[in-house]
Amino acid sequence: QSALTQPASVSGSPGQSITISCTGTSSDVGSYNLVSWYQQHPGKAPKLIICEGSKRPSGVSNRFSGSKSDNTASLTISGLQAEDEADYYCCSYAGGGIWVFGGGTKVTVL
Amino acid sequence: QVQLVESGGGVVQPGRSLRLSCAASGFTFSGFGMHWVRQAPGKGLEWVAVIWYDGSKKFYADSVKGRFTISRDNSKNTLYLQMNSLRADDTAVYYCARFIGGDNSGYYDYWGQGTMVTVSS
């Protein structure tokens, strides 16, 4: 049950686009298409921002988008805004009833 | 509106037990699978356990298997996590989360505010 691999930090200037990768294996991300992504501000509970790989829940900005290629899922934030500064986590089913999160990525808006 | 409210956290000595509760409201609790997820101080999210909507299936992370037990009382709209033989590395904020999905796919659409568990002598 190894955590999915995410970069520890990603930064960008306001208005720019950034991409956060989430790399797993053929046993988790590669086998199941439906990675989800969560945003977490300090001291707050996580918030769902992408479900089923690329779908945005109601109320989530269309600046957030998700995709997947082989064993790597990606979250792209376009038009970066100050409010996007937070921690981001991916999550995937890993088989055998087990779920796994990524280690988390801290996004800094310069 | 959907609400999940955890309780039961606190400071406990290593080797002791603690039971967390998650009171659900605003939806048909018996129709949803539920998960526990924890977050150690300054660390990332760690999946802990899942229970099927009817309690028929339960799965655990290796780190808690044999020590923690997830359960639910659908008549009380409440999810539980019984934690035994607690260790220092169980220190974390524990979140309950509502699960949308099936056997091998899904996501967490609602989370509680979390309850802090500190294991220390």
PDB file of N, CA, C and O in Angstrom, chain B residues 55-107:
ATOM      1  N   GLY B  55     -22.847  -2.463   5.759  1.00  0.00           N
ATOM      2  CA  GLY B  55     -21.931  -3.067   6.717  1.00  0.00           C
ATOM      3  C   GLY B  55     -21.425  -4.442   6.321  1.00  0.00           C
ATOM      4  O   GLY B  55     -20.710  -5.080   7.090  1.00  0.00           O
ATOM      5  N   SER B  56     -21.755  -4.886   5.117  1.00  0.00           N
ATOM      6  CA  SER B  56     -21.432  -6.257   4.714  1.00  0.00           C
ATOM      7  C   SER B  56     -19.943  -6.452   4.396  1.00  0.00           C
ATOM      8  O   SER B  56     -19.446  -7.573   4.458  1.00  0.00           O
ATOM      9  N   LYS B  57     -19.274  -5.396   4.011  1.00  0.00           N
ATOM     10  CA  LYS B  57     -17.848  -5.497   3.700  1.00  0.00           C
ATOM     11  C   LYS B  57     -17.076  -4.390   4.409  1.00  0.00           C
ATOM     12  O   LYS B  57     -17.555  -3.264   4.517  1.00  0.00           O
ATOM     13  N   LYS B  58     -15.886  -4.760   4.866  1.00  0.00           N
ATOM     14  CA  LYS B  58     -15.012  -3.805   5.533  1.00  0.00           C
ATOM     15  C   LYS B  58     -13.585  -4.089   5.088  1.00  0.00           C
ATOM     16  O   LYS B  58     -13.193  -5.252   4.957  1.00  0.00           O
ATOM     17  N   PHE B  59     -12.823  -3.035   4.858  1.00  0.00           N
ATOM     18  CA  PHE B  59     -11.429  -3.181   4.473  1.00  0.00           C
ATOM     19  C   PHE B  59     -10.596  -2.158   5.230  1.00  0.00           C
ATOM     20  O   PHE B  59     -11.095  -1.079   5.578  1.00  0.00           O
ATOM     21  N   TYR B  60      -9.324  -2.522   5.464  1.00  0.00           N
ATOM     22  CA  TYR B  60      -8.460  -1.691   6.285  1.00  0.00           C
ATOM     23  C   TYR B  60      -7.088  -1.502   5.649  1.00  0.00           C
ATOM     24  O   TYR B  60      -6.593  -2.379   4.940  1.00  0.00           O
ATOM     25  N   ALA B  61      -6.477  -0.371   5.954  1.00  0.00           N
ATOM     26  CA  ALA B  61      -5.085  -0.167   5.589  1.00  0.00           C
ATOM     27  C   ALA B  61      -4.225  -1.122   6.421  1.00  0.00           C
ATOM     28  O   ALA B  61      -4.571  -1.451   7.561  1.00  0.00           O
ATOM     29  N   ASP B  62      -3.111  -1.556   5.848  1.00  0.00           N
ATOM     30  CA  ASP B  62      -2.216  -2.464   6.564  1.00  0.00           C
ATOM     31  C   ASP B  62      -1.772  -1.879   7.900  1.00  0.00           C
ATOM     32  O   ASP B  62      -1.579  -2.605   8.875  1.00  0.00           O
ATOM     33  N   SER B  63      -1.624  -0.560   7.955  1.00  0.00           N
ATOM     34  CA  SER B  63      -1.114   0.107   9.151  1.00  0.00           C
ATOM     35  C   SER B  63      -2.053  -0.013  10.347  1.00  0.00           C
ATOM     36  O   SER B  63      -1.627   0.191  11.489  1.00  0.00           O
ATOM     37  N   VAL B  64      -3.327  -0.322  10.110  1.00  0.00           N
ATOM     38  CA  VAL B  64      -4.291  -0.395  11.215  1.00  0.00           C
ATOM     39  C   VAL B  64      -4.978  -1.749  11.309  1.00  0.00           C
ATOM     40  O   VAL B  64      -5.723  -1.995  12.270  1.00  0.00           O
ATOM     41  N   LYS B  65      -4.724  -2.622  10.352  1.00  0.00           N
ATOM     42  CA  LYS B  65      -5.400  -3.922  10.312  1.00  0.00           C
ATOM     43  C   LYS B  65      -5.104  -4.708  11.591  1.00  0.00           C
ATOM     44  O   LYS B  65      -3.960  -4.779  12.038  1.00  0.00           O
ATOM     45  N   GLY B  66      -6.162  -5.270  12.164  1.00  0.00           N
ATOM     46  CA  GLY B  66      -6.011  -6.034  13.395  1.00  0.00           C
ATOM     47  C   GLY B  66      -6.102  -5.194  14.652  1.00  0.00           C
ATOM     48  O   GLY B  66      -6.211  -5.733  15.757  1.00  0.00           O
ATOM     49  N   ARG B  67      -6.031  -3.874  14.514  1.00  0.00           N
ATOM     50  CA  ARG B  67      -6.105  -2.983  15.679  1.00  0.00           C
ATOM     51  C   ARG B  67      -7.357  -2.107  15.634  1.00  0.00           C
ATOM     52  O   ARG B  67      -7.913  -1.765  16.680  1.00  0.00           O
ATOM     53  N   PHE B  68      -7.758  -1.698  14.432  1.00  0.00           N
ATOM     54  CA  PHE B  68      -8.908  -0.813  14.275  1.00  0.00           C
ATOM     55  C   PHE B  68     -10.086  -1.602  13.706  1.00  0.00           C
ATOM     56  O   PHE B  68      -9.900  -2.529  12.907  1.00  0.00           O
ATOM     57  N   THR B  69     -11.299  -1.205  14.094  1.00  0.00           N
ATOM     58  CA  THR B  69     -12.509  -1.816  13.568  1.00  0.00           C
ATOM     59  C   THR B  69     -13.492  -0.727  13.167  1.00  0.00           C
ATOM     60  O   THR B  69     -13.846   0.133  13.993  1.00  0.00           O
ATOM     61  N   ILE B  70     -13.905  -0.772  11.924  1.00  0.00           N
ATOM     62  CA  ILE B  70     -14.910   0.175  11.432  1.00  0.00           C
ATOM     63  C   ILE B  70     -16.281  -0.488  11.545  1.00  0.00           C
ATOM     64  O   ILE B  70     -16.425  -1.695  11.309  1.00  0.00           O
ATOM     65  N   SER B  71     -17.276   0.285  11.929  1.00  0.00           N
ATOM     66  CA  SER B  71     -18.640  -0.247  12.038  1.00  0.00           C
ATOM     67  C   SER B  71     -19.622   0.896  11.823  1.00  0.00           C
ATOM     68  O   SER B  71     -19.227   2.062  11.757  1.00  0.00           O
ATOM     69  N   ARG B  72     -20.864   0.556  11.718  1.00  0.00           N
ATOM     70  CA  ARG B  72     -21.897   1.576  11.531  1.00  0.00           C
ATOM     71  C   ARG B  72     -23.200   1.100  12.142  1.00  0.00           C
ATOM     72  O   ARG B  72     -23.457  -0.102  12.246  1.00  0.00           O
ATOM     73  N   ASP B  73     -24.016   2.065  12.540  1.00  0.00           N
ATOM     74  CA  ASP B  73     -25.369   1.796  13.021  1.00  0.00           C
ATOM     75  C   ASP B  73     -26.293   2.638  12.156  1.00  0.00           C
ATOM     76  O   ASP B  73     -26.432   3.850  12.369  1.00  0.00           O
ATOM     77  N   ASN B  74     -26.883   2.018  11.161  1.00  0.00           N
ATOM     78  CA  ASN B  74     -27.724   2.765  10.226  1.00  0.00           C
ATOM     79  C   ASN B  74     -28.998   3.283  10.903  1.00  0.00           C
ATOM     80  O   ASN B  74     -29.589   4.256  10.430  1.00  0.00           O
ATOM     81  N   SER B  75     -29.399   2.669  11.990  1.00  0.00           N
ATOM     82  CA  SER B  75     -30.585   3.167  12.699  1.00  0.00           C
ATOM     83  C   SER B  75     -30.282   4.465  13.443  1.00  0.00           C
ATOM     84  O   SER B  75     -31.189   5.235  13.754  1.00  0.00           O
ATOM     85  N   LYS B  76     -28.998   4.688  13.723  1.00  0.00           N
ATOM     86  CA  LYS B  76     -28.577   5.908  14.417  1.00  0.00           C
ATOM     87  C   LYS B  76     -27.823   6.865  13.497  1.00  0.00           C
ATOM     88  O   LYS B  76     -27.318   7.898  13.961  1.00  0.00           O
ATOM     89  N   ASN B  77     -27.728   6.512  12.223  1.00  0.00           N
ATOM     90  CA  ASN B  77     -27.007   7.358  11.263  1.00  0.00           C
ATOM     91  C   ASN B  77     -25.593   7.688  11.747  1.00  0.00           C
ATOM     92  O   ASN B  77     -25.142   8.850  11.651  1.00  0.00           O
ATOM     93  N   THR B  78     -24.921   6.688  12.253  1.00  0.00           N
ATOM     94  CA  THR B  78     -23.608   6.930  12.852  1.00  0.00           C
ATOM     95  C   THR B  78     -22.580   5.901  12.393  1.00  0.00           C
ATOM     96  O   THR B  78     -22.864   4.703  12.328  1.00  0.00           O
ATOM     97  N   LEU B  79     -21.397   6.399  12.092  1.00  0.00           N
ATOM     98  CA  LEU B  79     -20.235   5.597  11.723  1.00  0.00           C
ATOM     99  C   LEU B  79     -19.287   5.588  12.910  1.00  0.00           C
ATOM    100  O   LEU B  79     -19.176   6.587  13.628  1.00  0.00           O
ATOM    101  N   TYR B  80     -18.595   4.469  13.089  1.00  0.00           N
ATOM    102  CA  TYR B  80     -17.665   4.350  14.209  1.00  0.00           C
ATOM    103  C   TYR B  80     -16.292   3.883  13.744  1.00  0.00           C
ATOM    104  O   TYR B  80     -16.153   3.241  12.708  1.00  0.00           O
ATOM    105  N   LEU B  81     -15.293   4.184  14.560  1.00  0.00           N
ATOM    106  CA  LEU B  81     -13.964   3.609  14.387  1.00  0.00           C
ATOM    107  C   LEU B  81     -13.448   3.258  15.778  1.00  0.00           C
ATOM    108  O   LEU B  81     -13.146   4.151  16.575  1.00  0.00           O
ATOM    109  N   GLN B  82     -13.399   1.971  16.064  1.00  0.00           N
ATOM    110  CA  GLN B  82     -12.841   1.492  17.320  1.00  0.00           C
ATOM    111  C   GLN B  82     -11.343   1.309  17.131  1.00  0.00           C
ATOM    112  O   GLN B  82     -10.918   0.554  16.254  1.00  0.00           O
ATOM    113  N   MET B  83     -10.566   2.008  17.930  1.00  0.00           N
ATOM    114  CA  MET B  83      -9.115   1.974  17.777  1.00  0.00           C
ATOM    115  C   MET B  83      -8.505   1.366  19.036  1.00  0.00           C
ATOM    116  O   MET B  83      -8.637   1.927  20.132  1.00  0.00           O
ATOM    117  N   ASN B  84      -7.889   0.222  18.878  1.00  0.00           N
ATOM    118  CA  ASN B  84      -7.243  -0.473  19.987  1.00  0.00           C
ATOM    119  C   ASN B  84      -5.730  -0.472  19.812  1.00  0.00           C
ATOM    120  O   ASN B  84      -5.224  -0.197  18.718  1.00  0.00           O
ATOM    121  N   SER B  85      -5.025  -0.773  20.880  1.00  0.00           N
ATOM    122  CA  SER B  85      -3.556  -0.856  20.847  1.00  0.00           C
ATOM    123  C   SER B  85      -2.958   0.350  20.146  1.00  0.00           C
ATOM    124  O   SER B  85      -2.116   0.225  19.248  1.00  0.00           O
ATOM    125  N   LEU B  86      -3.374   1.506  20.569  1.00  0.00           N
ATOM    126  CA  LEU B  86      -2.945   2.728  19.902  1.00  0.00           C
ATOM    127  C   LEU B  86      -1.452   2.954  20.053  1.00  0.00           C
ATOM    128  O   LEU B  86      -0.844   2.643  21.085  1.00  0.00           O
ATOM    129  N   ARG B  87      -0.863   3.506  19.015  1.00  0.00           N
ATOM    130  CA  ARG B  87       0.576   3.795  18.973  1.00  0.00           C
ATOM    131  C   ARG B  87       0.774   5.275  18.693  1.00  0.00           C
ATOM    132  O   ARG B  87      -0.134   5.960  18.215  1.00  0.00           O
ATOM    133  N   ALA B  88       1.972   5.742  18.956  1.00  0.00           N
ATOM    134  CA  ALA B  88       2.267   7.162  18.730  1.00  0.00           C
ATOM    135  C   ALA B  88       2.020   7.555  17.282  1.00  0.00           C
ATOM    136  O   ALA B  88       1.570   8.682  17.002  1.00  0.00           O
ATOM    137  N   ASP B  89       2.286   6.647  16.352  1.00  0.00           N
ATOM    138  CA  ASP B  89       2.116   7.013  14.940  1.00  0.00           C
ATOM    139  C   ASP B  89       0.657   6.977  14.491  1.00  0.00           C
ATOM    140  O   ASP B  89       0.371   7.192  13.310  1.00  0.00           O
ATOM    141  N   ASP B  90      -0.261   6.704  15.403  1.00  0.00           N
ATOM    142  CA  ASP B  90      -1.691   6.854  15.111  1.00  0.00           C
ATOM    143  C   ASP B  90      -2.163   8.282  15.380  1.00  0.00           C
ATOM    144  O   ASP B  90      -3.325   8.609  15.110  1.00  0.00           O
ATOM    145  N   THR B  91      -1.278   9.107  15.935  1.00  0.00           N
ATOM    146  CA  THR B  91      -1.622  10.498  16.201  1.00  0.00           C
ATOM    147  C   THR B  91      -1.965  11.202  14.896  1.00  0.00           C
ATOM    148  O   THR B  91      -1.143  11.244  13.969  1.00  0.00           O
ATOM    149  N   ALA B  92      -3.167  11.734  14.814  1.00  0.00           N
ATOM    150  CA  ALA B  92      -3.633  12.336  13.564  1.00  0.00           C
ATOM    151  C   ALA B  92      -5.005  12.971  13.766  1.00  0.00           C
ATOM    152  O   ALA B  92      -5.676  12.715  14.769  1.00  0.00           O
ATOM    153  N   VAL B  93      -5.391  13.772  12.796  1.00  0.00           N
ATOM    154  CA  VAL B  93      -6.791  14.177  12.667  1.00  0.00           C
ATOM    155  C   VAL B  93      -7.487  13.074  11.878  1.00  0.00           C
ATOM    156  O   VAL B  93      -6.996  12.661  10.819  1.00  0.00           O
ATOM    157  N   TYR B  94      -8.607  12.611  12.396  1.00  0.00           N
ATOM    158  CA  TYR B  94      -9.369  11.561  11.736  1.00  0.00           C
ATOM    159  C   TYR B  94     -10.629  12.155  11.122  1.00  0.00           C
ATOM    160  O   TYR B  94     -11.418  12.807  11.810  1.00  0.00           O
ATOM    161  N   TYR B  95     -10.770  11.936   9.813  1.00  0.00           N
ATOM    162  CA  TYR B  95     -11.933  12.424   9.077  1.00  0.00           C
ATOM    163  C   TYR B  95     -12.817  11.247   8.670  1.00  0.00           C
ATOM    164  O   TYR B  95     -12.301  10.207   8.246  1.00  0.00           O
ATOM    165  N   CYS B  96     -14.120  11.446   8.756  1.00  0.00           N
ATOM    166  CA  CYS B  96     -15.024  10.516   8.089  1.00  0.00           C
ATOM    167  C   CYS B  96     -15.448  11.177   6.778  1.00  0.00           C
ATOM    168  O   CYS B  96     -15.495  12.419   6.679  1.00  0.00           O
ATOM    169  N   ALA B  97     -15.712  10.357   5.769  1.00  0.00           N
ATOM    170  CA  ALA B  97     -16.052  10.883   4.457  1.00  0.00           C
ATOM    171  C   ALA B  97     -17.112  10.007   3.806  1.00  0.00           C
ATOM    172  O   ALA B  97     -17.047   8.771   3.886  1.00  0.00           O
ATOM    173  N   ARG B  98     -18.050  10.647   3.165  1.00  0.00           N
ATOM    174  CA  ARG B  98     -19.091   9.925   2.430  1.00  0.00           C
ATOM    175  C   ARG B  98     -18.537   9.513   1.076  1.00  0.00           C
ATOM    176  O   ARG B  98     -17.889  10.311   0.385  1.00  0.00           O
ATOM    177  N   PHE B  99     -18.796   8.274   0.696  1.00  0.00           N
ATOM    178  CA  PHE B  99     -18.250   7.713  -0.524  1.00  0.00           C
ATOM    179  C   PHE B  99     -19.330   7.583  -1.583  1.00  0.00           C
ATOM    180  O   PHE B  99     -20.428   7.095  -1.311  1.00  0.00           O
ATOM    181  N   ILE B 100     -18.985   8.031  -2.772  1.00  0.00           N
ATOM    182  CA  ILE B 100     -19.855   7.868  -3.928  1.00  0.00           C
ATOM    183  C   ILE B 100     -19.138   6.936  -4.894  1.00  0.00           C
ATOM    184  O   ILE B 100     -18.024   7.237  -5.345  1.00  0.00           O
ATOM    185  N   GLY B 101     -19.767   5.810  -5.217  1.00  0.00           N
ATOM    186  CA  GLY B 101     -19.115   4.921  -6.162  1.00  0.00           C
ATOM    187  C   GLY B 101     -19.447   3.469  -5.934  1.00  0.00           C
ATOM    188  O   GLY B 101     -20.369   3.144  -5.187  1.00  0.00           O
ATOM    189  N   GLY B 102     -18.653   2.617  -6.581  1.00  0.00           N
ATOM    190  CA  GLY B 102     -18.884   1.195  -6.501  1.00  0.00           C
ATOM    191  C   GLY B 102     -17.712   0.462  -5.906  1.00  0.00           C
ATOM    192  O   GLY B 102     -16.939   1.021  -5.140  1.00  0.00           O
ATOM    193  N   ASP B 103     -17.594  -0.803  -6.309  1.00  0.00           N
ATOM    194  CA  ASP B 103     -16.565  -1.660  -5.721  1.00  0.00           C
ATOM    195  C   ASP B 103     -15.152  -1.169  -5.996  1.00  0.00           C
ATOM    196  O   ASP B 103     -14.267  -1.338  -5.163  1.00  0.00           O
ATOM    197  N   ASN B 104     -14.909  -0.627  -7.190  1.00  0.00           N
ATOM    198  CA  ASN B 104     -13.531  -0.271  -7.529  1.00  0.00           C
ATOM    199  C   ASN B 104     -13.393   1.127  -8.118  1.00  0.00           C
ATOM    200  O   ASN B 104     -12.432   1.409  -8.827  1.00  0.00           O
ATOM    201  N   SER B 105     -14.328   1.969  -7.822  1.00  0.00           N
ATOM    202  CA  SER B 105     -14.227   3.346  -8.297  1.00  0.00           C
ATOM    203  C   SER B 105     -15.074   4.227  -7.408  1.00  0.00           C
ATOM    204  O   SER B 105     -16.032   3.751  -6.796  1.00  0.00           O
ATOM    205  N   GLY B 106     -14.707   5.480  -7.335  1.00  0.00           N
ATOM    206  CA  GLY B 106     -15.512   6.391  -6.532  1.00  0.00           C
ATOM    207  C   GLY B 106     -14.713   7.548  -5.989  1.00  0.00           C
ATOM    208  O   GLY B 106     -13.539   7.730  -6.328  1.00  0.00           O
ATOM    209  N   TYR B 107     -15.383   8.317  -5.138  1.00  0.00           N
ATOM    210  CA  TYR B 107     -14.744   9.506  -4.589  1.00  0.00           C
ATOM    211  C   TYR B 107     -15.497   9.910  -3.335  1.00  0.00           C
ATOM    212  O   TYR B 107     -16.569   9.390  -3.029  1.00  0.00           O
TER     213      TYR B 107
END
